[in-house]
mmCIF file of C-alpha atoms in Angstrom:
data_model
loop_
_atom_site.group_PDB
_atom_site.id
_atom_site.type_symbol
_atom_site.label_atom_id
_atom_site.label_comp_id
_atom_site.label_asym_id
_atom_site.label_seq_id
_atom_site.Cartn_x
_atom_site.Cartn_y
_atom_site.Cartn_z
ATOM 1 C CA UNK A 1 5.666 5.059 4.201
ATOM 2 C CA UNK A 2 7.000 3.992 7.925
ATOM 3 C CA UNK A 3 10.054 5.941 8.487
ATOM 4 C CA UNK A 4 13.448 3.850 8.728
ATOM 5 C CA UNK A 5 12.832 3.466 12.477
ATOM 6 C CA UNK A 6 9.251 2.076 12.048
ATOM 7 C CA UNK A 7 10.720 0.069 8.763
ATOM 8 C CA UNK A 8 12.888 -1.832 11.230
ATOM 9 C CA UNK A 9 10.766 -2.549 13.922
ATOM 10 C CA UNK A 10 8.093 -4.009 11.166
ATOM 11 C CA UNK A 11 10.977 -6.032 10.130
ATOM 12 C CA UNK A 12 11.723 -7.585 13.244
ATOM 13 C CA UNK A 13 11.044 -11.493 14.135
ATOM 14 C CA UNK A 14 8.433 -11.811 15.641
ATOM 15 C CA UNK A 15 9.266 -14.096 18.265
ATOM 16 C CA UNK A 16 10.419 -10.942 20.413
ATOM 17 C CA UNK A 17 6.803 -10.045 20.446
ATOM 18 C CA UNK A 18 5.368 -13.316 21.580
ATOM 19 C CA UNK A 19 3.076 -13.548 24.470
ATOM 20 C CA UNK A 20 4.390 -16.520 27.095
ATOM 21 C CA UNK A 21 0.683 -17.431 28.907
ATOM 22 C CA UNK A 22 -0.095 -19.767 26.434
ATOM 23 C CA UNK A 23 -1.935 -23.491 27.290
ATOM 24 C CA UNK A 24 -0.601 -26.523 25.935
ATOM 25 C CA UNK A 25 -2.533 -30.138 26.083
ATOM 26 C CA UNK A 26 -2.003 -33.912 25.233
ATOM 27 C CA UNK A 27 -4.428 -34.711 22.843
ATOM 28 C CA UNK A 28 -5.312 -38.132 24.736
ATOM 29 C CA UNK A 29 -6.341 -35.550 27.430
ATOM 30 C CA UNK A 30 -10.232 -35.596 27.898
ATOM 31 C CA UNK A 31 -12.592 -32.374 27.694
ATOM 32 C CA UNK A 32 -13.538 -32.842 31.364
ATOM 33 C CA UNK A 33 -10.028 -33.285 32.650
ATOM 34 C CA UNK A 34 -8.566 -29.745 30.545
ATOM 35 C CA UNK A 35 -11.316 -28.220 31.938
ATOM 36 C CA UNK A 36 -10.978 -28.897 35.851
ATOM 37 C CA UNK A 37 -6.962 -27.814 34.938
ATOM 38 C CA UNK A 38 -8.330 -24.404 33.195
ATOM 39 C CA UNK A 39 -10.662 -23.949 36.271
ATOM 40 C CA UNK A 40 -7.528 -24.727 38.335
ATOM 41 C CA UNK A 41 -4.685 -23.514 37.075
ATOM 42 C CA UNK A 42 -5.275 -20.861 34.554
ATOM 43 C CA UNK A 43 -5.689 -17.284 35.435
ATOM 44 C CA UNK A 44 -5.846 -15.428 32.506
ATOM 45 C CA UNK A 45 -9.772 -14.524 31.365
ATOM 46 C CA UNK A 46 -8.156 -13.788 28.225
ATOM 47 C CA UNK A 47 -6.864 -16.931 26.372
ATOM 48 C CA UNK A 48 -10.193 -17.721 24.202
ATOM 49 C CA UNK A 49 -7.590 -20.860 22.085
ATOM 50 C CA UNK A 50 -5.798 -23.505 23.725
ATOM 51 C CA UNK A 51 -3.503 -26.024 21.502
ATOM 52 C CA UNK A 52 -3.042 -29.309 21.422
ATOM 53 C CA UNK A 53 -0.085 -31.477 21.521
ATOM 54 C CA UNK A 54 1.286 -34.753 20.579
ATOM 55 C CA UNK A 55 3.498 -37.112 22.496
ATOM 56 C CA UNK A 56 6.421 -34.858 21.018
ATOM 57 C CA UNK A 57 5.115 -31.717 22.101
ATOM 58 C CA UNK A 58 4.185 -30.709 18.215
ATOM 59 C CA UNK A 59 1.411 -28.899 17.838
ATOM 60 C CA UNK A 60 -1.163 -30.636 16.629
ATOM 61 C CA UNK A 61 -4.889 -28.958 17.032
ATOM 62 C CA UNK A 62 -6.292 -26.216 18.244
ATOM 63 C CA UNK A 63 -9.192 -26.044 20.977
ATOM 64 C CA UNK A 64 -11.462 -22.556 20.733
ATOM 65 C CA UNK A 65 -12.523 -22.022 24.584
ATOM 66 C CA UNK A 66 -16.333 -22.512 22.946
ATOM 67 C CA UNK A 67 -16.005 -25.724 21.860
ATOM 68 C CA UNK A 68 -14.156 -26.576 25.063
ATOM 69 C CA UNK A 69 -17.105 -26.135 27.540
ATOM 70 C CA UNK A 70 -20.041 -27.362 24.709
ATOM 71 C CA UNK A 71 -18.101 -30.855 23.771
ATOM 72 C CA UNK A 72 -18.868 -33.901 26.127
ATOM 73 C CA UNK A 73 -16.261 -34.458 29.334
ATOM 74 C CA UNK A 74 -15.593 -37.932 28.153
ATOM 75 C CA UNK A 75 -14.478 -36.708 24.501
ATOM 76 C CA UNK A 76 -10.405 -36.578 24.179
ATOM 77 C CA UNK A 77 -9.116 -33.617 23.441
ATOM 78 C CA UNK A 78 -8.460 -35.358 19.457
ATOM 79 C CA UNK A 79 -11.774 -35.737 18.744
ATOM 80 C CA UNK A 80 -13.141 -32.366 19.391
ATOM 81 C CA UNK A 81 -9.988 -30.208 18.218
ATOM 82 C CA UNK A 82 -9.695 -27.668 14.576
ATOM 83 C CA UNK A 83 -6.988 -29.787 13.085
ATOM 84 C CA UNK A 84 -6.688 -27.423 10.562
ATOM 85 C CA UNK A 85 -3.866 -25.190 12.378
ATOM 86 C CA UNK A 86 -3.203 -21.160 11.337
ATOM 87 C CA UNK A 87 -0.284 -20.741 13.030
ATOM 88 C CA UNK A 88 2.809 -18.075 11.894
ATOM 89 C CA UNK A 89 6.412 -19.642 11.473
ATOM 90 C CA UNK A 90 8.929 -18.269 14.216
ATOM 91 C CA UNK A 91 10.876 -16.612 10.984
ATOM 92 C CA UNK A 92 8.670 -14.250 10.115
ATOM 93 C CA UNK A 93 8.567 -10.573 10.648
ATOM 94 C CA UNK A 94 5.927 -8.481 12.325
ATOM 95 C CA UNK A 95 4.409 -7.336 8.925
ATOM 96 C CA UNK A 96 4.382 -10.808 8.165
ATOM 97 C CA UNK A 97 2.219 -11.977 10.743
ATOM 98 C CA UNK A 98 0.066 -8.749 10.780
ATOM 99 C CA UNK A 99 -0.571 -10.633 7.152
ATOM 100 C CA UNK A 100 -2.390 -13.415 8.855
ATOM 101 C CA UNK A 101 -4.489 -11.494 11.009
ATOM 102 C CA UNK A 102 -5.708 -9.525 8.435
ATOM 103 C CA UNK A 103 -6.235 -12.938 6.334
ATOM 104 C CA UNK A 104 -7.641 -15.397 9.080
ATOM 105 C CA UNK A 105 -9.305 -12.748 11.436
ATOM 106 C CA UNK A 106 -8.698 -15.115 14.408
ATOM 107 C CA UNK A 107 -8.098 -13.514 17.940
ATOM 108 C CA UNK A 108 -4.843 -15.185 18.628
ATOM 109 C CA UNK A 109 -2.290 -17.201 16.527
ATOM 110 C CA UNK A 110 0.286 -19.532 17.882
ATOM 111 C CA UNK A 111 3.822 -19.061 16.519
ATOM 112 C CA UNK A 112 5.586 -22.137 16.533
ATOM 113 C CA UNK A 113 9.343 -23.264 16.086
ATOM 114 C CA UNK A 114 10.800 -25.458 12.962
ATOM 115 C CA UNK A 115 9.681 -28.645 14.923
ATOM 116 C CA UNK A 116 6.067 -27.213 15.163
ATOM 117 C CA UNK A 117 6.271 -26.401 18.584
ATOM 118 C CA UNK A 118 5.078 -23.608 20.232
ATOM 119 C CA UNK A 119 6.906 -20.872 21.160
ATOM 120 C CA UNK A 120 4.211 -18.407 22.146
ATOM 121 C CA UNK A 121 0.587 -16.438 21.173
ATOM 122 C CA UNK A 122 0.785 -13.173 19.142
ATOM 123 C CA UNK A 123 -2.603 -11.573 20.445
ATOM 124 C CA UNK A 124 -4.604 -9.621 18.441
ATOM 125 C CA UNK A 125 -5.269 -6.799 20.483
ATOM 126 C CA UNK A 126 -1.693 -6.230 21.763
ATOM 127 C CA UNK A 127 -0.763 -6.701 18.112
ATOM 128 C CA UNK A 128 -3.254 -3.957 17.122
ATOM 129 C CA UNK A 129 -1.847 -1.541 19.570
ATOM 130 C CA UNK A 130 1.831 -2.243 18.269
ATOM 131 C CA UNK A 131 1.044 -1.625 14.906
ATOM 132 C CA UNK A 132 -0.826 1.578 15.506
ATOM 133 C CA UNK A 133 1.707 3.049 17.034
ATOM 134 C CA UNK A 134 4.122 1.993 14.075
ATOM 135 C CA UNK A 135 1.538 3.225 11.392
ATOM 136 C CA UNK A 136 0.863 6.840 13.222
ATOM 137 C CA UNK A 137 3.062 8.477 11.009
ATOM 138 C CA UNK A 138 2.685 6.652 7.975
ATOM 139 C CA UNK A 139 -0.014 8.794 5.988
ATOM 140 C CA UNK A 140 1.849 12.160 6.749
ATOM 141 C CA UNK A 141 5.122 10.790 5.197
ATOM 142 C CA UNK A 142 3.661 9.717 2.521
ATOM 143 C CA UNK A 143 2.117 12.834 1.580
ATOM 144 C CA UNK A 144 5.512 14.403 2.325
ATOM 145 C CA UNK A 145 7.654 12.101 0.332
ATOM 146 C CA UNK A 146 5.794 12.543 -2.628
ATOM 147 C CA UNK A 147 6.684 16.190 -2.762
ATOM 148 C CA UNK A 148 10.049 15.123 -2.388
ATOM 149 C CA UNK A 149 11.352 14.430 0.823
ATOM 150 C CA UNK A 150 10.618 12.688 3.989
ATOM 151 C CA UNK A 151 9.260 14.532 6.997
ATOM 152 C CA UNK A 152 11.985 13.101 9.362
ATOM 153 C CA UNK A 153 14.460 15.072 7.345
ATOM 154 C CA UNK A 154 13.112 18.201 7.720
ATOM 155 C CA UNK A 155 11.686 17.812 11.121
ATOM 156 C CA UNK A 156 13.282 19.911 13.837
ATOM 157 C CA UNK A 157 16.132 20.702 11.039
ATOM 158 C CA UNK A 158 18.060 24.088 10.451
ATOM 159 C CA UNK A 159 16.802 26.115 7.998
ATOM 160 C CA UNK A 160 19.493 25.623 5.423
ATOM 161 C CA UNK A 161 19.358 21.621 6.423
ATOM 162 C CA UNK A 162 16.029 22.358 5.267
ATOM 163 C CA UNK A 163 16.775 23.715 2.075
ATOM 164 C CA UNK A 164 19.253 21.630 0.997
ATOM 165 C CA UNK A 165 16.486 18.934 1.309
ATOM 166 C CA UNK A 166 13.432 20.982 -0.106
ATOM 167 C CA UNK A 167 15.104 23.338 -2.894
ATOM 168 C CA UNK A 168 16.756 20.451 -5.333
ATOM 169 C CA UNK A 169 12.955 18.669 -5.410
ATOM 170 C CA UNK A 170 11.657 21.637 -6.713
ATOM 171 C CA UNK A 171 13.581 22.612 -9.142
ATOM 172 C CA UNK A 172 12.068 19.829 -11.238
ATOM 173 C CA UNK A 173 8.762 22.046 -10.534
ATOM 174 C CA UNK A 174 10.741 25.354 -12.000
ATOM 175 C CA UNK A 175 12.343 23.463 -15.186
ATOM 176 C CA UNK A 176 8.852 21.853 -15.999
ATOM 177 C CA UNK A 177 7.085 24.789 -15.471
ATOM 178 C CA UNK A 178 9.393 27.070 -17.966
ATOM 179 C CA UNK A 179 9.333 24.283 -20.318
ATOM 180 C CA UNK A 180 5.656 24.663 -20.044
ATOM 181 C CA UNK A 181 5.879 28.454 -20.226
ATOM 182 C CA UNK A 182 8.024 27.766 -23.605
ATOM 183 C CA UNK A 183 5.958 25.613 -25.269
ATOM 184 C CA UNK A 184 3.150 27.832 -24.268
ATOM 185 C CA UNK A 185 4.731 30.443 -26.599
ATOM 186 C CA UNK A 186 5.310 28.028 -29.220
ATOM 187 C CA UNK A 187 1.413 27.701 -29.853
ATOM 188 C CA UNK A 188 0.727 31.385 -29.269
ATOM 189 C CA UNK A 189 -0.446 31.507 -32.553
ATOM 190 C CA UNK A 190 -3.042 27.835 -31.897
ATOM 191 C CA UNK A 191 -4.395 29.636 -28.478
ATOM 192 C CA UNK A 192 -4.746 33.053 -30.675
ATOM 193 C CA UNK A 193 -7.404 31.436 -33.032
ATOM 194 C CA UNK A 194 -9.670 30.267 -29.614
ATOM 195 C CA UNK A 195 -8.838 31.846 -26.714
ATOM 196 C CA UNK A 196 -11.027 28.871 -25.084
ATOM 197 C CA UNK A 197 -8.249 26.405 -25.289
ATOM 198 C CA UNK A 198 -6.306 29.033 -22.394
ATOM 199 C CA UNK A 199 -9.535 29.204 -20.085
ATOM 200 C CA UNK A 200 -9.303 25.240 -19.759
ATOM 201 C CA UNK A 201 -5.704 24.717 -19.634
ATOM 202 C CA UNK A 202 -5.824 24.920 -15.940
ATOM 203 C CA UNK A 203 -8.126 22.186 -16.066
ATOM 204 C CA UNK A 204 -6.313 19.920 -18.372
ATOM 205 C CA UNK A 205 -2.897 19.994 -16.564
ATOM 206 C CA UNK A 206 -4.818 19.648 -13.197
ATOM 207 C CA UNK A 207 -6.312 15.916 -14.307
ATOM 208 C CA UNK A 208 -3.403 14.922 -15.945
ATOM 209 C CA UNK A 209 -1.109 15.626 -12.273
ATOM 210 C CA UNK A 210 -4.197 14.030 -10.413
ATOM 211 C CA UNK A 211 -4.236 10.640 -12.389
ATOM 212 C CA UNK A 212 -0.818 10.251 -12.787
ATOM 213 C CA UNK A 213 -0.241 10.629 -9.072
ATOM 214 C CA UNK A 214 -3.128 8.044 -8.420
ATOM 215 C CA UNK A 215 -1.354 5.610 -10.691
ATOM 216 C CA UNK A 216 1.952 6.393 -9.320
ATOM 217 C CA UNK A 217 0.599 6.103 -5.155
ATOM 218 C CA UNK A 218 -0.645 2.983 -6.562
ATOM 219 C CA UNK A 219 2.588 1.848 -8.046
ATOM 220 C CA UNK A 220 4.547 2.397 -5.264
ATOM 221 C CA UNK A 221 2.412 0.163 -2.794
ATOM 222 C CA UNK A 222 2.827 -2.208 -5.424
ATOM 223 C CA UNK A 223 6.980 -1.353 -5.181
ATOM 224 C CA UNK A 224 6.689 -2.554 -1.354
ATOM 225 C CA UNK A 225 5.717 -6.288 -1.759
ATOM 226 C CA UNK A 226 6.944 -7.690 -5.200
ATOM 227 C CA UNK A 227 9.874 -7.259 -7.279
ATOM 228 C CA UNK A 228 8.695 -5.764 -11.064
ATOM 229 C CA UNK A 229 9.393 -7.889 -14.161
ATOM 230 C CA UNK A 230 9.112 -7.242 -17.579
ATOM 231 C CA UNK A 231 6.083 -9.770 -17.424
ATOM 232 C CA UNK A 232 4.449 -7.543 -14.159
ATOM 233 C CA UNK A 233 5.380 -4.620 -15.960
ATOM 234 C CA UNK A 234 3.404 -5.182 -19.598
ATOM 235 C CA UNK A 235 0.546 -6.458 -17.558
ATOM 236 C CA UNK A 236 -0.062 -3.410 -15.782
ATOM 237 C CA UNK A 237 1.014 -1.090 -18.552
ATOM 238 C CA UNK A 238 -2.426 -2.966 -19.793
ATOM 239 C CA UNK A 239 -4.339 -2.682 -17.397
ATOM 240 C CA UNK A 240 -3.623 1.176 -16.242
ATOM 241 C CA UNK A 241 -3.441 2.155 -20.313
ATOM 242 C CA UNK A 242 -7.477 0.583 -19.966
ATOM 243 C CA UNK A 243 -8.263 2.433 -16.963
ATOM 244 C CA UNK A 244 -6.690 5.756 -18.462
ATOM 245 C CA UNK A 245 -8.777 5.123 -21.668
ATOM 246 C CA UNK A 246 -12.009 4.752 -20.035
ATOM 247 C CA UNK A 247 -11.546 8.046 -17.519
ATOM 248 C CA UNK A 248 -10.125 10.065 -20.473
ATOM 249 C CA UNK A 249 -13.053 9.141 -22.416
ATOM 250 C CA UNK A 250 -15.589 10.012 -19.284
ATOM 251 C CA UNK A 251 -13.901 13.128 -18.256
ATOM 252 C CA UNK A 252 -12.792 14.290 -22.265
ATOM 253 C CA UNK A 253 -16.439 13.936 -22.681
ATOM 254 C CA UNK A 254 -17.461 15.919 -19.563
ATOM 255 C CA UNK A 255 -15.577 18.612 -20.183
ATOM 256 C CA UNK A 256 -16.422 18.554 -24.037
ATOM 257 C CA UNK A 257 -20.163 19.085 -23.137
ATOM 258 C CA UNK A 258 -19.168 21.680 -20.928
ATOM 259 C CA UNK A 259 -17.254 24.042 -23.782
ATOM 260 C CA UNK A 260 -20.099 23.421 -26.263
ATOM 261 C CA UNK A 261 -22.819 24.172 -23.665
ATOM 262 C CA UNK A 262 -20.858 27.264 -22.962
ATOM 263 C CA UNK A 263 -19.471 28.444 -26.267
ATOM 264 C CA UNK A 264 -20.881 26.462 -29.066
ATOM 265 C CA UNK A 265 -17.434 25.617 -30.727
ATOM 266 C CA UNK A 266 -17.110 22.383 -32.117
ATOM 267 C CA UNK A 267 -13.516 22.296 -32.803
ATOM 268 C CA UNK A 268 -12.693 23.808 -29.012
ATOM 269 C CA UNK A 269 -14.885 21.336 -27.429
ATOM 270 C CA UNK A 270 -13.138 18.384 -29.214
ATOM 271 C CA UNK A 271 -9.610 19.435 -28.998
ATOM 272 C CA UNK A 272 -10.174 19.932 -24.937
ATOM 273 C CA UNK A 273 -12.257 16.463 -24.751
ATOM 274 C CA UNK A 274 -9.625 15.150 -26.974
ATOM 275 C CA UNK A 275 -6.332 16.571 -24.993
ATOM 276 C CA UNK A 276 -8.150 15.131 -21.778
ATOM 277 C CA UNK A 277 -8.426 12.250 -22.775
ATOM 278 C CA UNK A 278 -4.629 12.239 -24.820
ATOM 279 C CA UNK A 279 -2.968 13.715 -21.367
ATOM 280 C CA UNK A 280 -4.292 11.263 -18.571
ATOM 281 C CA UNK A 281 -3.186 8.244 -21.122
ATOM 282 C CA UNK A 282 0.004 9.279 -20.677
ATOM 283 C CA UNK A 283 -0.472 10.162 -17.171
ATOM 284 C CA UNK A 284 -0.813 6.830 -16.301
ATOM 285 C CA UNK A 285 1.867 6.128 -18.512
ATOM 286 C CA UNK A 286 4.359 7.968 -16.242
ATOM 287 C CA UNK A 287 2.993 6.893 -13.073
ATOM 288 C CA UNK A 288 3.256 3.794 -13.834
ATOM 289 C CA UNK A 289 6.877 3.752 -15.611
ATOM 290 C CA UNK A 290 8.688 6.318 -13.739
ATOM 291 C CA UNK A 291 8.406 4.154 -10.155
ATOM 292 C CA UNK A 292 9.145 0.856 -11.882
ATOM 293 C CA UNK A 293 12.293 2.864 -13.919
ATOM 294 C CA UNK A 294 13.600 4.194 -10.860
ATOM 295 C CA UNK A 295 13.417 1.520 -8.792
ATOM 296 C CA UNK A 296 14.987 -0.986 -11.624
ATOM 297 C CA UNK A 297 17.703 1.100 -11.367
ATOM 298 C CA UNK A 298 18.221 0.944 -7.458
ATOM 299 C CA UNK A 299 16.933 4.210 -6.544
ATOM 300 C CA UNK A 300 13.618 5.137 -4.160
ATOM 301 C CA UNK A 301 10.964 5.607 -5.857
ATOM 302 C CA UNK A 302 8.672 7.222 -2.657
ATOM 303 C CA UNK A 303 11.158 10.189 -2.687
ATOM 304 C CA UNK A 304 11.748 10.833 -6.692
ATOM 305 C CA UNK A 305 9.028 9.493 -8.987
ATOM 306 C CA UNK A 306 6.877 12.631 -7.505
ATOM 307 C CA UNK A 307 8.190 15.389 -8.787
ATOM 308 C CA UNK A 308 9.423 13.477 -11.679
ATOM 309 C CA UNK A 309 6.209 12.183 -12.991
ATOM 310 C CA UNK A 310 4.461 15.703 -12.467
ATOM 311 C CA UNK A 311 7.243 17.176 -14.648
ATOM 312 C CA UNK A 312 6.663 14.180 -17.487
ATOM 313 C CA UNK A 313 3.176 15.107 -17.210
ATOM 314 C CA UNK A 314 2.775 18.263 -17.588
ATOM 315 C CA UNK A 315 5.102 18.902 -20.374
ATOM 316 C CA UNK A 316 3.673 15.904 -22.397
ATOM 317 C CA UNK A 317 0.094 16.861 -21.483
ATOM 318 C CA UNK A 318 0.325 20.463 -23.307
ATOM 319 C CA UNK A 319 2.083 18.954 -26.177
ATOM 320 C CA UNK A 320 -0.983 16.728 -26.911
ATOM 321 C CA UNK A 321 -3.365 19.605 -25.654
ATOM 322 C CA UNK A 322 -1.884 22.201 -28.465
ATOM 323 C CA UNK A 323 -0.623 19.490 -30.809
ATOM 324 C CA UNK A 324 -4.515 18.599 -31.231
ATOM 325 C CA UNK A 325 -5.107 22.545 -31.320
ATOM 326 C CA UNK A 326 -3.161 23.040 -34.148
ATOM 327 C CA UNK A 327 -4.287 20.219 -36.231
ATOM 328 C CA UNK A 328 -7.813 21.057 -35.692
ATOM 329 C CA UNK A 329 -7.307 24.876 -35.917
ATOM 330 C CA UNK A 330 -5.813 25.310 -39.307
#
């Protein structure tokens, strides 16, 4: 995630990073006649559109340099212009219009005013560049804030600044972890009667925190561009509740074939297959619910739902795992 710095620059209109060397042309204006003014008058090598105007100055056409030099120098300049016009409103952000580039793939786009006239040429390559530089830091936040924090907090910080930032996070690690440890002890008894079930516990808790931060990364992106509704909300609860199902079934089954391969127990091989396939349901239960929950309720998601969802997880992962166990081991 950009930090706030790079959140308001990707917010900012986009006129302020509009290129001025743009070329403007009456559409009664023939082929032959804009091309002895390009030859003329225009110095730039790297203006590949040129747009067309009407008697108002609203854009009307655009004219690829291509089609420019291959149409007939007695054709106007209406007759062998793209009517249909791309072209990003002078309102919109830089993320906005990066949005167009990445839809259209054109080279250039013109950005025009509420009258449809142009204001100036967003260039792809410049663009590029821009965003690059605003993106550069993006992946290594992320990573970061989904520990807990955000790498600008910490960067260059004292080491009690640090802490202060670092040590609340993780005590949602400690309390899940003891609440683990607790339950743990509750099924001494279950893990007693196979000690299999405690050589793949690793395993279990390990998928269960992988999917549910896949869902929840996925969430989040999600978090950036659209307001959740109850409506968006039941509709991916489907669709990530299918997803979960299918990959708890694959890797429950796995995993299953593994333990009887190994040890030849029936009833171990199903309750691991089965608390697979039990704990990544509800993985992507949590990483879906605990983003949408937290930002419904006006706080950020990037920085909490991590260690959050990991906690949900884990605990409700053993209690299926041994919960299984001890129905199947009676």
């Amino acid at each position: 995630m950009p930090s706030p710095l790079q959140t308001q620059q990707l917010r900012q209109n986009i006129v302020a990073h509009v290129k001025k060397d743009f070329v403007t042309f009456p559409r009664t204006m023939t082929v032959g006649e804009a091309a002895d003014y390009i030859r003329n008058k225009v110095a730039s090598e790297a203006i590949q559109y040129f747009y067309v105007v009407d008697e108002q100055d609203k854009l009307v056409g655009v004219l690829p340099l291509r089609r420019l030099i291959t149409s007939g120098q007695e054709k106007t300049l209406a007759q062998v212009m793209i009517s249909r016009i791309v072209a990003v409103p002078y309102t919109a952000t830089v993320m906005e219009a990066a949005e167009f580039f990445v839809l259209y793939r054109l080279l250039s786009l013109p950005v025009v005013d509420g009258q449809r006239g142009v204001v100036g040429v967003i260039d792809v390559s410049q663009f590029t560049n821009e965003m690059i530089d605003l993106q550069s830091g993006a992946a290594t936040d992320n990573a970061f804030e989904a520990l807990g924090f955000r790498l600008t907090q910490v960067r260059g910080a004292s080491p009690l600044t640090a802490f202060r930032f670092r040590f609340p996070w993780l005590l949602a690690s400690i309390g899940s972890g003891v609440m683990c440890a607790v339950l743990t002890s509750v099924f001494e008894v279950t893990l007693a009667k196979s000690i299999v079930l405690a050589f793949f516990m690793a395993l279990v808790l390990g998928l269960g925190e992988s999917v549910s931060i896949q869902s929840m990364s996925v969430v989040i992106q999600t978090l950036k561009i659209r307001k959740p509704t109850r409506k968006w909300y039941l509709r991916e609860l489907s669709r990530e509740m299918t997803t979960a199902l299918m990959l708890g079934l694959a890797c429950g089954g796995v995993v299953a074939g593994i333990v009887m391969l190994w040890r030849g127990d029936v009833t171990a091989s199903l309750v691991v297959g089965g608390g697979i396939c039990g704990s990544l349901l509800g993985a992507c239960f949590f990483g879906l619910s605990v983003p949408a929950l937290l930002h419904a309720i006006k706080l950020d998601p990037k920085i909490a739902a991590g260690p959050i969802t990991l906690a949900l997880t884990d605990v409700v992962t053993l209690v299926t795992y041994f919960g299984l166990a001890c129905l199947l081991f009676k």
